Amino acid sequence: GENVEQHPSTLSVQEGDSAVIKCTYSDSASNYFPWYKQELGKRPQLIIDIRSNVGEKKDQRIAVTLNKTAKHFSLHITETQPEDSAVYFCAASSGGTSYGKLTFGQGTILTVHP
Amino acid sequence: GAGVSQSPRYKVAKRGQDVALRCDPISGHVSLFWYQQALGQGPEFLTYFQNEAQLDKSGLPSDRFFAERPEGSVSTLKIQRTQQEDSAVYLCASSLQGGATEAFFGQGTRLTVV
């Protein structure tokens, strides 16, 4: 089955700096890669996703890049703000026989210091 | 409601007790997933429904875990004879059609077995 590795496990930055979180996956059939933000005690919320037919996607301060050959994808947050502090999870899914079942990374605790 | 709703939010069970966790997906969503999230970890897949059909239950950790979605909307995850290792947050997610589409998560049920 799919295996997703995520690093770093914790990341501390100053407000205004950039933050990068990296994930690798094992199943070459995976074709959908969402990123979720989870605040303490709250539900995971999708912040950005990318499909395997594109290499990069950007939404304001957030961007995701995908390297299918190397089987890794990354989340980039620019101009970080204290409200970006949360746990971030990457995930991978192959939409066919796995119906969109998500395999998650272990999570990255991001702390943005004012 | 606008989102995925789960109840109860918190459940304390004595070891050996049976529990039932409820999920109300977004209306019209065909796909429904259950995930288990241990403290400090990413969610792990338990089971998947397409309408009322349970198409994948490969993630259920033991035969004490049972899930149903009899009318293709509300789903119930039942855990019989709860054990301490069952303590976790149980997340439900729904998506319009599965595959490479956004999954919307509920706030979860935090189960503590004492």
CSV table of C-alpha atoms in Angstrom, one decimal:
chain,number,residue,atom,x,y,z
A,1,GLY,CA,0.0,0.0,0.0
A,2,GLU,CA,0.9,3.7,0.0
A,3,ASN,CA,3.4,5.1,2.5
A,4,VAL,CA,3.8,8.8,3.0
A,5,GLU,CA,6.7,10.3,4.9
A,6,GLN,CA,6.6,13.9,6.0
A,7,HIS,CA,9.3,16.2,7.5
A,8,PRO,CA,10.2,18.1,9.5
A,9,SER,CA,8.0,17.1,12.4
A,10,THR,CA,8.3,20.6,13.9
A,11,LEU,CA,9.1,23.9,12.3
A,12,SER,CA,9.5,27.2,14.0
A,13,VAL,CA,9.8,30.4,12.0
A,14,GLN,CA,9.6,34.2,12.6
A,15,GLU,CA,6.6,36.1,11.3
A,16,GLY,CA,7.2,37.1,7.7
A,17,ASP,CA,9.6,34.2,7.0
A,18,SER,CA,8.8,31.4,4.6
A,19,ALA,CA,8.1,27.8,5.7
A,20,VAL,CA,8.6,24.6,3.6
A,21,ILE,CA,7.3,21.2,4.5
A,22,LYS,CA,8.2,18.1,2.4
A,23,CYS,CA,6.6,14.8,1.8
A,24,THR,CA,7.5,11.7,-0.1
A,25,TYR,CA,5.2,8.9,-1.3
A,26,SER,CA,5.8,5.3,-2.4
A,27,ASP,CA,2.9,4.4,-4.8
A,28,SER,CA,3.5,5.6,-8.3
A,29,ALA,CA,-0.2,5.2,-9.0
A,30,SER,CA,-1.0,8.1,-6.6
A,31,ASN,CA,-2.4,11.0,-8.5
A,32,TYR,CA,-3.9,13.4,-5.9
A,33,PHE,CA,-2.0,15.2,-3.2
A,34,PRO,CA,-3.9,17.4,-0.7
A,35,TRP,CA,-2.6,19.4,2.2
A,36,TYR,CA,-4.6,19.8,5.3
A,37,LYS,CA,-4.3,22.3,8.2
A,38,GLN,CA,-5.5,21.2,11.6
A,39,GLU,CA,-5.7,23.6,14.5
A,40,LEU,CA,-5.8,22.1,18.0
A,41,GLY,CA,-9.1,20.3,18.7
A,42,LYS,CA,-10.5,21.1,15.3
A,43,ARG,CA,-11.2,19.3,12.0
A,44,PRO,CA,-8.6,19.0,9.3
A,45,GLN,CA,-9.3,21.6,6.6
A,46,LEU,CA,-8.0,21.5,3.0
A,47,ILE,CA,-5.7,24.4,2.2
A,48,ILE,CA,-4.4,23.4,-1.2
A,49,ASP,CA,-4.3,20.3,-3.4
A,50,ILE,CA,-2.5,19.2,-6.6
A,51,ARG,CA,-3.1,16.6,-9.1
A,52,SER,CA,-0.5,14.6,-10.9
A,53,ASN,CA,-1.0,16.3,-14.2
A,54,VAL,CA,0.5,19.6,-13.0
A,55,GLY,CA,3.9,20.4,-11.3
A,56,GLU,CA,3.0,23.5,-9.3
A,57,LYS,CA,-0.1,25.2,-7.9
A,58,LYS,CA,-0.3,28.5,-6.1
A,59,ASP,CA,-3.0,30.2,-4.0
A,60,GLN,CA,-2.0,33.5,-2.6
A,61,ARG,CA,0.7,32.8,0.1
A,62,ILE,CA,0.5,29.1,-0.3
A,63,ALA,CA,2.1,26.9,-3.1
A,64,VAL,CA,2.6,23.2,-3.7
A,65,THR,CA,5.1,21.6,-6.0
A,66,LEU,CA,5.0,18.0,-7.2
A,67,ASN,CA,7.9,16.0,-8.6
A,68,LYS,CA,6.4,12.7,-9.9
A,69,THR,CA,9.7,11.2,-10.9
A,70,ALA,CA,11.1,11.6,-7.5
A,71,LYS,CA,7.8,10.9,-5.8
A,72,HIS,CA,7.9,14.0,-3.6
A,73,PHE,CA,5.8,17.1,-3.1
A,74,SER,CA,6.2,20.2,-0.9
A,75,LEU,CA,4.2,22.9,0.7
A,76,HIS,CA,5.5,26.4,0.6
A,77,ILE,CA,4.0,29.2,2.8
A,78,THR,CA,5.4,32.7,2.2
A,79,GLU,CA,5.1,35.7,4.5
A,80,THR,CA,4.0,33.6,7.4
A,81,GLN,CA,1.6,35.0,10.0
A,82,PRO,CA,0.9,33.8,13.6
A,83,GLU,CA,-2.5,32.5,12.5
A,84,ASP,CA,-0.6,30.0,10.2
A,85,SER,CA,0.5,28.2,13.4
A,86,ALA,CA,-1.1,24.7,13.3
A,87,VAL,CA,-0.4,21.1,12.4
A,88,TYR,CA,-0.1,20.5,8.6
A,89,PHE,CA,-0.6,17.1,7.0
A,90,CYS,CA,0.2,16.0,3.6
A,91,ALA,CA,-1.7,13.1,2.0
A,92,ALA,CA,-1.7,11.0,-1.1
A,93,SER,CA,-4.4,9.2,-2.9
A,94,SER,CA,-4.9,7.2,-6.0
A,95,GLY,CA,-8.3,7.9,-7.2
A,96,GLY,CA,-9.0,4.7,-9.0
A,97,THR,CA,-9.4,1.5,-7.0
A,98,SER,CA,-8.7,3.3,-3.7
A,99,TYR,CA,-11.7,5.5,-4.2
A,100,GLY,CA,-9.8,8.5,-2.9
A,101,LYS,CA,-8.7,6.9,0.3
A,102,LEU,CA,-6.1,9.2,1.8
A,103,THR,CA,-2.8,8.1,3.2
A,104,PHE,CA,-1.5,10.9,5.5
A,105,GLY,CA,2.0,11.9,6.6
A,106,GLN,CA,2.8,12.1,10.3
A,107,GLY,CA,2.2,15.9,10.4
A,108,THR,CA,4.3,19.0,10.9
A,109,ILE,CA,3.7,21.3,13.9
A,110,LEU,CA,4.3,24.8,12.5
A,111,THR,CA,4.9,27.7,15.0
A,112,VAL,CA,5.1,31.2,13.7
A,113,HIS,CA,6.5,33.6,16.3
A,114,PRO,CA,5.3,37.3,16.2
B,1,GLY,CA,-26.1,21.8,7.8
B,2,ALA,CA,-23.2,23.1,5.8
B,3,GLY,CA,-20.6,20.6,6.8
B,4,VAL,CA,-19.9,17.1,8.1
B,5,SER,CA,-21.4,16.7,11.6
B,6,GLN,CA,-20.2,14.1,14.1
B,7,SER,CA,-21.7,13.1,17.5
B,8,PRO,CA,-20.9,12.9,20.2
B,9,ARG,CA,-17.9,15.2,20.3
B,10,TYR,CA,-16.5,13.5,23.3
B,11,LYS,CA,-17.1,10.0,24.7
B,12,VAL,CA,-15.7,8.4,27.8
B,13,ALA,CA,-16.2,4.6,27.9
B,14,LYS,CA,-15.3,2.0,30.4
B,15,ARG,CA,-13.2,-0.8,29.1
B,16,GLY,CA,-15.4,-3.5,27.7
B,17,GLN,CA,-18.3,-1.1,27.0
B,18,ASP,CA,-19.8,-0.8,23.5
B,19,VAL,CA,-19.9,2.6,21.8
B,20,ALA,CA,-21.5,4.0,18.7
B,21,LEU,CA,-20.2,7.1,16.8
B,22,ARG,CA,-22.4,9.0,14.4
B,23,CYS,CA,-21.5,10.8,11.2
B,24,ASP,CA,-23.8,13.1,9.2
B,25,PRO,CA,-22.1,13.8,5.8
B,26,ILE,CA,-22.7,16.7,3.5
B,27,SER,CA,-26.0,16.1,1.7
B,28,GLY,CA,-25.5,14.5,-1.6
B,29,HIS,CA,-22.0,13.3,-1.0
B,30,VAL,CA,-21.6,9.8,-2.3
B,31,SER,CA,-18.4,8.9,-0.6
B,32,LEU,CA,-17.9,8.5,3.1
B,33,PHE,CA,-14.7,7.7,5.0
B,34,TRP,CA,-13.8,6.9,8.6
B,35,TYR,CA,-10.4,7.6,9.9
B,36,GLN,CA,-8.7,7.1,13.3
B,37,GLN,CA,-6.3,9.7,14.6
B,38,ALA,CA,-4.1,8.9,17.5
B,39,LEU,CA,-2.6,11.7,19.5
B,40,GLY,CA,0.1,13.4,17.6
B,41,GLN,CA,-0.4,11.3,14.5
B,42,GLY,CA,-1.9,11.7,11.1
B,43,PRO,CA,-5.4,10.2,10.4
B,44,GLU,CA,-5.4,6.6,9.4
B,45,PHE,CA,-8.0,5.0,7.1
B,46,LEU,CA,-10.5,2.7,8.6
B,47,THR,CA,-13.3,2.1,6.1
B,48,TYR,CA,-15.0,3.5,3.0
B,49,PHE,CA,-18.6,3.7,1.8
B,50,GLN,CA,-19.9,4.5,-1.6
B,51,ASN,CA,-23.6,5.3,-1.0
B,52,GLU,CA,-24.7,2.4,1.2
B,53,ALA,CA,-22.1,-0.1,0.0
B,54,GLN,CA,-19.1,-0.6,2.2
B,55,LEU,CA,-16.4,-1.1,-0.5
B,56,ASP,CA,-13.3,-1.1,1.7
B,57,LYS,CA,-13.0,-2.1,5.3
B,58,SER,CA,-9.3,-3.0,5.2
B,59,GLY,CA,-8.3,-0.4,7.8
B,60,LEU,CA,-10.6,-1.7,10.6
B,61,PRO,CA,-8.2,-2.8,13.3
B,62,SER,CA,-10.2,-5.8,14.6
B,63,ASP,CA,-13.6,-7.5,14.3
B,64,ARG,CA,-14.7,-5.4,17.3
B,65,PHE,CA,-15.1,-2.5,14.8
B,66,PHE,CA,-18.1,-2.3,12.6
B,67,ALA,CA,-19.5,0.4,10.4
B,68,GLU,CA,-22.7,0.9,8.5
B,69,ARG,CA,-24.4,3.4,6.3
B,70,PRO,CA,-27.8,1.7,5.6
B,71,GLU,CA,-29.5,4.5,3.6
B,72,GLY,CA,-26.5,6.0,2.0
B,73,SER,CA,-26.4,9.1,4.2
B,74,VAL,CA,-25.8,8.9,7.9
B,75,SER,CA,-23.1,6.4,9.0
B,76,THR,CA,-22.4,4.8,12.4
B,77,LEU,CA,-19.1,3.4,13.6
B,78,LYS,CA,-19.5,0.9,16.3
B,79,ILE,CA,-16.8,-0.4,18.6
B,80,GLN,CA,-17.6,-3.4,20.7
B,81,ARG,CA,-15.8,-4.3,24.0
B,82,THR,CA,-13.7,-1.2,23.9
B,83,GLN,CA,-10.0,-1.4,24.9
B,84,GLN,CA,-7.6,1.3,26.0
B,85,GLU,CA,-5.9,1.2,22.6
B,86,ASP,CA,-9.1,2.3,21.0
B,87,SER,CA,-8.7,5.7,22.6
B,88,ALA,CA,-8.3,8.2,19.7
B,89,VAL,CA,-10.2,10.8,17.7
B,90,TYR,CA,-12.5,9.2,15.1
B,91,LEU,CA,-12.9,11.4,12.0
B,92,CYS,CA,-15.5,11.1,9.4
B,93,ALA,CA,-15.1,12.6,5.9
B,94,SER,CA,-17.3,12.9,2.9
B,95,SER,CA,-16.7,13.8,-0.7
B,96,LEU,CA,-19.0,14.4,-3.6
B,97,GLN,CA,-17.8,11.4,-5.6
B,98,GLY,CA,-14.6,10.0,-4.2
B,99,GLY,CA,-11.4,9.7,-6.3
B,100,ALA,CA,-9.3,12.8,-6.7
B,101,THR,CA,-11.8,15.2,-5.1
B,102,GLU,CA,-11.8,17.2,-1.9
B,103,ALA,CA,-12.7,15.3,1.2
B,104,PHE,CA,-14.5,17.4,3.9
B,105,PHE,CA,-13.9,16.3,7.5
B,106,GLY,CA,-16.1,16.4,10.5
B,107,GLN,CA,-14.8,17.7,13.9
B,108,GLY,CA,-14.3,14.2,15.1
B,109,THR,CA,-15.3,12.2,18.2
B,110,ARG,CA,-12.7,12.0,20.9
B,111,LEU,CA,-13.0,8.5,22.5
B,112,THR,CA,-11.3,7.9,25.8
B,113,VAL,CA,-11.4,4.4,27.2
B,114,VAL,CA,-10.8,4.2,30.9
